[in-house]
């Protein structure tokens, strides 16, 4: 039973009981008891409205969380489509450049991205020029290739989000995020 469900059921039962008492007291002309019943009914109704407002807030929060998770999932799915094509393309470029050149090119692009540099180092220019020449056959610039690499990195980060996390953190997240019906599987 949820935090809201229990109190709500109590208030609804109280509402029904008060309504029954009001009818009985009105039928028996017990005006003082009827007045007390009406005050209690008003208080109970106010409490019901508070519970309903709390339920609305919880529902809105759940919907917002659901929308955020759905958006993230849509991004992961969309990026996964591109990730595969980018991987094929990058493998072709790597094959054309050769392993020695590719290692320097990939390292240069990753360094530039990671450290938010504007230009390549002088000792990388020769290798980047070879990349530029190879890319010219598909009418692509080095900058466009860098964007593809960034997109692939972002896609991989989304897809493999928790790979580098501490196992204790991952276990804690599993314990707090698995639905009740799946909790049995976490200790296996």
mmCIF file of C-alpha atoms in Angstrom:
data_model
loop_
_atom_site.group_PDB
_atom_site.id
_atom_site.type_symbol
_atom_site.label_atom_id
_atom_site.label_comp_id
_atom_site.label_asym_id
_atom_site.label_seq_id
_atom_site.Cartn_x
_atom_site.Cartn_y
_atom_site.Cartn_z
ATOM 1 C CA UNK A 1 0.000 0.000 0.000
ATOM 2 C CA UNK A 2 1.414 3.406 -0.970
ATOM 3 C CA UNK A 3 1.905 6.447 1.267
ATOM 4 C CA UNK A 4 -1.218 7.958 -0.246
ATOM 5 C CA UNK A 5 -3.432 4.896 -0.628
ATOM 6 C CA UNK A 6 -3.743 4.061 3.096
ATOM 7 C CA UNK A 7 -4.724 7.554 4.273
ATOM 8 C CA UNK A 8 -7.039 7.932 1.278
ATOM 9 C CA UNK A 9 -8.885 4.704 2.106
ATOM 10 C CA UNK A 10 -9.264 5.830 5.747
ATOM 11 C CA UNK A 11 -10.672 9.193 4.682
ATOM 12 C CA UNK A 12 -13.094 7.641 2.188
ATOM 13 C CA UNK A 13 -14.345 5.206 4.864
ATOM 14 C CA UNK A 14 -14.703 8.116 7.283
ATOM 15 C CA UNK A 15 -16.585 10.096 4.632
ATOM 16 C CA UNK A 16 -19.059 7.218 4.151
ATOM 17 C CA UNK A 17 -19.532 6.794 7.916
ATOM 18 C CA UNK A 18 -20.099 10.530 8.434
ATOM 19 C CA UNK A 19 -22.621 10.617 5.580
ATOM 20 C CA UNK A 20 -24.509 7.716 7.194
ATOM 21 C CA UNK A 21 -24.478 9.455 10.609
ATOM 22 C CA UNK A 22 -25.688 12.718 9.038
ATOM 23 C CA UNK A 23 -28.696 10.927 7.519
ATOM 24 C CA UNK A 24 -29.514 9.224 10.821
ATOM 25 C CA UNK A 25 -29.145 12.428 12.861
ATOM 26 C CA UNK A 26 -31.215 14.414 10.358
ATOM 27 C CA UNK A 27 -33.939 11.733 10.402
ATOM 28 C CA UNK A 28 -33.961 11.740 14.235
ATOM 29 C CA UNK A 29 -33.807 15.554 14.461
ATOM 30 C CA UNK A 30 -30.611 15.413 16.531
ATOM 31 C CA UNK A 31 -29.416 18.849 15.448
ATOM 32 C CA UNK A 32 -26.400 19.153 17.743
ATOM 33 C CA UNK A 33 -24.982 15.794 16.556
ATOM 34 C CA UNK A 34 -25.824 16.795 12.980
ATOM 35 C CA UNK A 35 -23.886 20.059 13.388
ATOM 36 C CA UNK A 36 -20.878 18.116 14.763
ATOM 37 C CA UNK A 37 -21.164 15.649 11.864
ATOM 38 C CA UNK A 38 -21.141 18.485 9.332
ATOM 39 C CA UNK A 39 -18.018 20.033 10.895
ATOM 40 C CA UNK A 40 -16.313 16.609 10.845
ATOM 41 C CA UNK A 41 -17.451 16.071 7.252
ATOM 42 C CA UNK A 42 -16.000 19.438 6.241
ATOM 43 C CA UNK A 43 -12.660 18.622 7.920
ATOM 44 C CA UNK A 44 -12.592 15.181 6.328
ATOM 45 C CA UNK A 45 -13.355 16.675 2.906
ATOM 46 C CA UNK A 46 -10.484 19.136 3.340
ATOM 47 C CA UNK A 47 -8.182 16.220 4.198
ATOM 48 C CA UNK A 48 -9.385 14.333 1.118
ATOM 49 C CA UNK A 49 -8.553 17.341 -1.044
ATOM 50 C CA UNK A 50 -5.068 17.526 0.507
ATOM 51 C CA UNK A 51 -4.508 13.831 -0.244
ATOM 52 C CA UNK A 52 -5.745 14.316 -3.805
ATOM 53 C CA UNK A 53 -3.402 17.300 -4.253
ATOM 54 C CA UNK A 54 -0.494 15.200 -2.967
ATOM 55 C CA UNK A 55 -1.504 12.397 -5.333
ATOM 56 C CA UNK A 56 -1.581 14.876 -8.211
ATOM 57 C CA UNK A 57 1.934 16.103 -7.353
ATOM 58 C CA UNK A 58 3.247 12.539 -7.194
ATOM 59 C CA UNK A 59 1.544 11.696 -10.496
ATOM 60 C CA UNK A 60 3.009 14.777 -12.188
ATOM 61 C CA UNK A 61 6.483 13.900 -10.876
ATOM 62 C CA UNK A 62 6.123 10.331 -12.134
ATOM 63 C CA UNK A 63 4.985 11.562 -15.550
ATOM 64 C CA UNK A 64 7.893 14.010 -15.754
ATOM 65 C CA UNK A 65 10.342 11.267 -14.820
ATOM 66 C CA UNK A 66 8.743 8.916 -17.342
ATOM 67 C CA UNK A 67 9.018 11.560 -20.082
ATOM 68 C CA UNK A 68 12.695 12.147 -19.251
ATOM 69 C CA UNK A 69 13.448 8.416 -19.321
ATOM 70 C CA UNK A 70 11.520 8.002 -22.575
ATOM 71 C CA UNK A 71 13.416 10.914 -24.164
ATOM 72 C CA UNK A 72 16.739 9.401 -23.075
ATOM 73 C CA UNK A 73 15.702 6.033 -24.484
ATOM 74 C CA UNK A 74 14.690 7.646 -27.775
ATOM 75 C CA UNK A 75 18.099 9.352 -27.923
ATOM 76 C CA UNK A 76 19.907 6.076 -27.265
ATOM 77 C CA UNK A 77 17.901 4.308 -29.984
ATOM 78 C CA UNK A 78 18.427 7.133 -32.490
ATOM 79 C CA UNK A 79 22.126 7.359 -31.739
ATOM 80 C CA UNK A 80 22.548 3.593 -31.991
ATOM 81 C CA UNK A 81 21.411 3.701 -35.633
ATOM 82 C CA UNK A 82 24.022 6.317 -36.485
ATOM 83 C CA UNK A 83 26.675 4.683 -34.326
ATOM 84 C CA UNK A 84 26.668 1.566 -36.509
ATOM 85 C CA UNK A 85 27.046 3.510 -39.764
ATOM 86 C CA UNK A 86 29.693 5.764 -38.280
ATOM 87 C CA UNK A 87 31.600 2.696 -37.063
ATOM 88 C CA UNK A 88 31.582 1.203 -40.556
ATOM 89 C CA UNK A 89 32.752 4.477 -42.066
ATOM 90 C CA UNK A 90 35.508 4.969 -39.471
ATOM 91 C CA UNK A 91 36.725 1.403 -40.039
ATOM 92 C CA UNK A 92 37.022 2.129 -43.769
ATOM 93 C CA UNK A 93 38.994 5.315 -43.073
ATOM 94 C CA UNK A 94 41.208 3.428 -40.631
ATOM 95 C CA UNK A 95 41.864 0.731 -43.242
ATOM 96 C CA UNK A 96 42.773 3.333 -45.898
ATOM 97 C CA UNK A 97 45.081 5.254 -43.555
ATOM 98 C CA UNK A 98 46.803 2.211 -42.116
ATOM 99 C CA UNK A 99 47.175 1.408 -38.456
ATOM 100 C CA UNK A 100 50.171 3.659 -37.684
ATOM 101 C CA UNK A 101 48.570 6.778 -39.168
ATOM 102 C CA UNK A 102 45.150 5.943 -37.719
ATOM 103 C CA UNK A 103 46.486 5.619 -34.153
ATOM 104 C CA UNK A 104 47.955 9.143 -34.335
ATOM 105 C CA UNK A 105 44.835 10.591 -36.039
ATOM 106 C CA UNK A 106 42.434 9.049 -33.515
ATOM 107 C CA UNK A 107 44.603 10.174 -30.620
ATOM 108 C CA UNK A 108 44.827 13.713 -32.041
ATOM 109 C CA UNK A 109 41.057 13.982 -32.532
ATOM 110 C CA UNK A 110 40.360 12.575 -29.060
ATOM 111 C CA UNK A 111 42.904 14.916 -27.437
ATOM 112 C CA UNK A 112 41.487 17.908 -29.273
ATOM 113 C CA UNK A 113 37.941 17.027 -28.195
ATOM 114 C CA UNK A 114 38.759 16.069 -24.626
ATOM 115 C CA UNK A 115 40.823 19.168 -23.922
ATOM 116 C CA UNK A 116 38.625 21.454 -26.069
ATOM 117 C CA UNK A 117 41.520 22.560 -28.263
ATOM 118 C CA UNK A 118 40.988 24.533 -31.457
ATOM 119 C CA UNK A 119 43.917 23.131 -33.446
ATOM 120 C CA UNK A 120 46.021 20.037 -33.765
ATOM 121 C CA UNK A 121 49.617 19.915 -32.496
ATOM 122 C CA UNK A 122 52.430 20.507 -34.985
ATOM 123 C CA UNK A 123 53.573 16.876 -34.821
ATOM 124 C CA UNK A 124 50.004 15.740 -35.646
ATOM 125 C CA UNK A 125 49.545 17.917 -38.759
ATOM 126 C CA UNK A 126 51.297 15.467 -41.122
ATOM 127 C CA UNK A 127 48.927 12.665 -40.059
ATOM 128 C CA UNK A 128 45.851 14.900 -40.136
ATOM 129 C CA UNK A 129 46.833 15.911 -43.686
ATOM 130 C CA UNK A 130 46.739 12.231 -44.671
ATOM 131 C CA UNK A 131 43.271 12.007 -43.118
ATOM 132 C CA UNK A 132 42.226 15.124 -45.013
ATOM 133 C CA UNK A 133 43.433 13.613 -48.300
ATOM 134 C CA UNK A 134 41.569 10.342 -47.617
ATOM 135 C CA UNK A 135 38.377 12.194 -46.655
ATOM 136 C CA UNK A 136 38.500 14.320 -49.800
ATOM 137 C CA UNK A 137 37.542 11.228 -51.831
ATOM 138 C CA UNK A 138 34.149 11.263 -50.058
ATOM 139 C CA UNK A 139 33.959 15.079 -50.049
ATOM 140 C CA UNK A 140 34.243 15.327 -46.278
ATOM 141 C CA UNK A 141 36.334 17.743 -44.241
ATOM 142 C CA UNK A 142 38.391 16.901 -41.176
ATOM 143 C CA UNK A 143 35.996 19.050 -39.120
ATOM 144 C CA UNK A 144 33.030 16.995 -40.334
ATOM 145 C CA UNK A 145 34.911 13.808 -39.499
ATOM 146 C CA UNK A 146 35.579 15.187 -36.009
ATOM 147 C CA UNK A 147 31.838 15.822 -35.633
ATOM 148 C CA UNK A 148 31.129 12.216 -36.628
ATOM 149 C CA UNK A 149 33.647 10.997 -34.072
ATOM 150 C CA UNK A 150 32.020 13.203 -31.422
ATOM 151 C CA UNK A 151 28.590 11.836 -32.311
ATOM 152 C CA UNK A 152 29.894 8.283 -32.034
ATOM 153 C CA UNK A 153 31.512 9.034 -28.684
ATOM 154 C CA UNK A 154 28.295 10.584 -27.407
ATOM 155 C CA UNK A 155 26.315 7.593 -28.646
ATOM 156 C CA UNK A 156 28.705 5.168 -26.981
ATOM 157 C CA UNK A 157 28.540 7.142 -23.748
ATOM 158 C CA UNK A 158 24.731 6.985 -23.787
ATOM 159 C CA UNK A 159 24.645 3.329 -24.749
ATOM 160 C CA UNK A 160 27.328 2.187 -22.285
ATOM 161 C CA UNK A 161 26.533 4.812 -19.685
ATOM 162 C CA UNK A 162 27.518 2.943 -16.539
ATOM 163 C CA UNK A 163 30.518 0.928 -17.721
ATOM 164 C CA UNK A 164 33.079 2.897 -15.726
ATOM 165 C CA UNK A 165 31.033 3.197 -12.547
ATOM 166 C CA UNK A 166 32.137 1.794 -9.237
ATOM 167 C CA UNK A 167 30.461 -1.609 -8.660
ATOM 168 C CA UNK A 168 29.145 -0.426 -5.262
ATOM 169 C CA UNK A 169 27.390 2.527 -6.937
ATOM 170 C CA UNK A 170 25.917 0.282 -9.629
ATOM 171 C CA UNK A 171 24.639 -2.175 -6.990
ATOM 172 C CA UNK A 172 23.089 0.685 -5.022
ATOM 173 C CA UNK A 173 21.398 1.989 -8.180
ATOM 174 C CA UNK A 174 20.057 -1.482 -8.952
ATOM 175 C CA UNK A 175 18.634 -1.780 -5.453
ATOM 176 C CA UNK A 176 16.858 1.551 -5.734
ATOM 177 C CA UNK A 177 15.711 1.358 -9.355
ATOM 178 C CA UNK A 178 14.587 -2.225 -9.906
ATOM 179 C CA UNK A 179 10.814 -2.711 -9.702
ATOM 180 C CA UNK A 180 9.621 -4.859 -6.783
ATOM 181 C CA UNK A 181 8.840 -7.818 -9.035
ATOM 182 C CA UNK A 182 12.499 -7.907 -10.204
ATOM 183 C CA UNK A 183 14.144 -7.472 -6.777
ATOM 184 C CA UNK A 184 14.593 -11.277 -6.486
ATOM 185 C CA UNK A 185 17.053 -11.214 -9.397
ATOM 186 C CA UNK A 186 19.441 -8.630 -7.949
ATOM 187 C CA UNK A 187 21.094 -11.044 -5.503
ATOM 188 C CA UNK A 188 21.686 -13.832 -8.011
#
